[in-house]
Coordinates of C-alpha atoms in Angstrom, one line a residue:
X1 CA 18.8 43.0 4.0
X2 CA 15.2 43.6 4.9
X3 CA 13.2 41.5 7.5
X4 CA 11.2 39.7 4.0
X5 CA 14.4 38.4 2.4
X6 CA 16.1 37.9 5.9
X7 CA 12.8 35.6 6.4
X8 CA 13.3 33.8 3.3
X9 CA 16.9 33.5 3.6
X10 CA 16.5 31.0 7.0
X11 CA 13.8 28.5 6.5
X12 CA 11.3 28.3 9.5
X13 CA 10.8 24.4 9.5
X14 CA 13.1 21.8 8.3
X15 CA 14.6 22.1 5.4
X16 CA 16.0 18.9 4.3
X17 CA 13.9 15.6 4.0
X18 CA 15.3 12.1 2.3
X19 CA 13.2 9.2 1.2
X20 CA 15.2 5.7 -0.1
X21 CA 14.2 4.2 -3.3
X22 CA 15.2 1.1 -4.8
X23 CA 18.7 1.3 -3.0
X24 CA 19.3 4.9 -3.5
X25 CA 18.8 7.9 -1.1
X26 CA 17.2 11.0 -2.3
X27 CA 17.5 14.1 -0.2
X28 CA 16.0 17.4 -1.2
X29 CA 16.9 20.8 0.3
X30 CA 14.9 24.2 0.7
X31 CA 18.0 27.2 1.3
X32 CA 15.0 29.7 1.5
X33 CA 11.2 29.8 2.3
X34 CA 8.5 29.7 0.3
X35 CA 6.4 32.9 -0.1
X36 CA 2.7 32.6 1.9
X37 CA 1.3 31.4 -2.0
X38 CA 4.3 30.0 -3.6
X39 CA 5.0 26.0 -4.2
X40 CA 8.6 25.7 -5.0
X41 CA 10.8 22.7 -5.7
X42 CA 14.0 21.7 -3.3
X43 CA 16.8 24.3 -4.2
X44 CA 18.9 21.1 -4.3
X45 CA 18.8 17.5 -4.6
X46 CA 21.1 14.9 -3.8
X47 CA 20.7 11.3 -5.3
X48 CA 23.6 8.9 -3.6
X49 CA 23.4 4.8 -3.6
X50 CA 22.9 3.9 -0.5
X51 CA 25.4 1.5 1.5
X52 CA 23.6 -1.1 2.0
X53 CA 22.3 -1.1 -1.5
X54 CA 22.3 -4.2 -3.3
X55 CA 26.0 -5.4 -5.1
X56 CA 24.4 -4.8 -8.6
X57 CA 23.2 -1.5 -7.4
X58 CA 26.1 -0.2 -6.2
X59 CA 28.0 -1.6 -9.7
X60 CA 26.0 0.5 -11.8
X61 CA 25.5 3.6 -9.9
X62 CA 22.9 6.5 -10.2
X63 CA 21.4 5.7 -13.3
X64 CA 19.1 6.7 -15.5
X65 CA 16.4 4.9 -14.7
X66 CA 17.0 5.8 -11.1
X67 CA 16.9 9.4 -12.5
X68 CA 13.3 8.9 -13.9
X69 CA 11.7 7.3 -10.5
X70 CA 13.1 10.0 -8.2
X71 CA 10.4 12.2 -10.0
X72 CA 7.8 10.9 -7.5
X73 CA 10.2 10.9 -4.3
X74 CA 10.6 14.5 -5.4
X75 CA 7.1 15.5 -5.2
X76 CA 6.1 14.0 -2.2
X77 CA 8.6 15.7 -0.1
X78 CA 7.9 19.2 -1.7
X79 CA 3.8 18.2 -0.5
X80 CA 5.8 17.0 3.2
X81 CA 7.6 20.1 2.9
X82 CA 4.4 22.7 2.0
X83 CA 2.6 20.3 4.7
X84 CA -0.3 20.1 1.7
X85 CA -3.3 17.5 2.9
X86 CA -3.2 14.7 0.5
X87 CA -6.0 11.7 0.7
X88 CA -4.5 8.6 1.8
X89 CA -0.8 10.1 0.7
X90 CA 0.9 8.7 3.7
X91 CA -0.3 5.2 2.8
X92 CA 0.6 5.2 -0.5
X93 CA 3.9 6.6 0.6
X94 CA 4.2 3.6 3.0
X95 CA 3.0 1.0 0.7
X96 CA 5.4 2.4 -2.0
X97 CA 8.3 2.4 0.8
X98 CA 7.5 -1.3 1.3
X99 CA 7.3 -2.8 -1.5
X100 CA 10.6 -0.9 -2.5
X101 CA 12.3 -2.3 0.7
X102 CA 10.8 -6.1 -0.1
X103 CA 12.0 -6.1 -3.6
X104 CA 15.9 -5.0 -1.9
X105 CA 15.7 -7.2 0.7
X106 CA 14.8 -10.1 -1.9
X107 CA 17.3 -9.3 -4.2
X108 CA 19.6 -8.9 -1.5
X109 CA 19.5 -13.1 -0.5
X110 CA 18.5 -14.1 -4.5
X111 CA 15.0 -14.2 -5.5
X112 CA 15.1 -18.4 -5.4
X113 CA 16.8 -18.1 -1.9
X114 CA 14.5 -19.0 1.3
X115 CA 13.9 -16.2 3.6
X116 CA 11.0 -14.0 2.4
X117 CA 9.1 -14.0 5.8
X118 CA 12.5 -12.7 7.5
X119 CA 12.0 -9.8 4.7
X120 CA 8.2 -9.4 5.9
X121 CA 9.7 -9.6 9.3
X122 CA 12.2 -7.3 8.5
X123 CA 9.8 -4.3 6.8
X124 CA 7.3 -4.8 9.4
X125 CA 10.0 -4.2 11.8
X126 CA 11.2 -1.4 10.1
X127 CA 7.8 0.4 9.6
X128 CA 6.9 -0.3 13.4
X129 CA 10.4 1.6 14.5
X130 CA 9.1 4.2 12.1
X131 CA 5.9 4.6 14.4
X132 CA 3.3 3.3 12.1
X133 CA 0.0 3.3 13.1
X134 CA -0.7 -0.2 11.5
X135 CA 2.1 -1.8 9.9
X136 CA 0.3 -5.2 9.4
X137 CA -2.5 -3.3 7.4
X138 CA 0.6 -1.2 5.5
X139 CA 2.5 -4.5 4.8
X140 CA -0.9 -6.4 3.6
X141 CA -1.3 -3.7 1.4
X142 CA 1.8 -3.4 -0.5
X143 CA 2.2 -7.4 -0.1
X144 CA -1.7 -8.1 -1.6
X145 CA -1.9 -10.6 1.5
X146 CA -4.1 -11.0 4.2
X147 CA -3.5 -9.6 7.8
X148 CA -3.9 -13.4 8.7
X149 CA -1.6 -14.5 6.1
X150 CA 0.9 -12.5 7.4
X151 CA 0.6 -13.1 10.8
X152 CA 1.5 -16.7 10.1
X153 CA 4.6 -15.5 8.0
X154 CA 6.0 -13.3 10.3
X155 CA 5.4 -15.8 13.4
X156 CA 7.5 -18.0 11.1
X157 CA 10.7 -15.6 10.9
X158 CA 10.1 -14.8 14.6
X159 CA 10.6 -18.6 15.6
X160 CA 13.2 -19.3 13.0
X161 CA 15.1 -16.1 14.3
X162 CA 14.4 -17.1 18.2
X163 CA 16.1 -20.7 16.8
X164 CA 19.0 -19.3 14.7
X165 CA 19.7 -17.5 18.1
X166 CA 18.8 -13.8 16.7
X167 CA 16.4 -11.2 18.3
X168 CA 13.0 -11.1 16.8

């Protein structure tokens, strides 16, 4: 095998990235590098429900409707994965992440059921562990609230979660 397929045969940075979407993981896989100028597509993608998805998304499975929003999960890991500079893609990747999550976690208790500012609570906490920069500016974004707003909310959840006796 010569040293240029031998290169493109083991990929030189990581060759698998996932994103979740709407209770279903997407992971795409590069077997080989790219070329210096090409932009290729995973050589494989796996769409699997994830297990904490939602009842009624785990009763109806990979869909096709799933099928058609993975498009845009797709493309930004192939930009992650040929590191290509994209204006404000991170945030929108974030805000799209959240709101995603919100709508789960929402139709996770029933959308009339108290508890939305344990979901804020919940995302904020998620993006923080994630090492966001600014997770109350990412979670006013993809919640159309205002930083204030929020912090009420999520001080809320903290001293409801403090009362009900779970960490905050």
């Amino acid at each position: 095998m010569s040293q240029e397929n031998r290169d493109r045969a083991m990929p030189a940075r990581p060759a698998e990235l996932s994103r979740e979407d709407a209770g279903c993981i997407i992971t795409a896989r590069w077997h080989t590098n790219p070329g210096p100028s090409d932009l290729t597509g995973p050589d494989e993608v796996v769409i699997r429900v994830a297990d904490d998805a939602a009842p009624e998304i785990r009763e109806s499975g990979v869909t096709s409707a799933v099928l058609h929003r993975i498009g845009r999960q797709v493309d930004d890991m192939v930009a992650e994965f040929h590191e290509l500079p994209s204006v404000g893609g991170y945030q929108v990747m974030v805000r799209r992440y959240l709101e995603g999550r919100l709508a789960e976690l929402a139709q996770a208790r029933g959308a009339k059921a108290e508890g939305f500012e344990s979901d804020l609570l919940a995302a904020f906490q998620d993006v923080a562990g994630r090492g966001h920069g600014d997770p109350l500016a990412a979670l006013a974004s993809a919640t159309g609230r205002s930083r204030e707003a929020l912090d009420h909310l999520l001080e809320v959840a903290r001293q409801r979660n403090d009362h009900d006796g779970h960490p905050a």
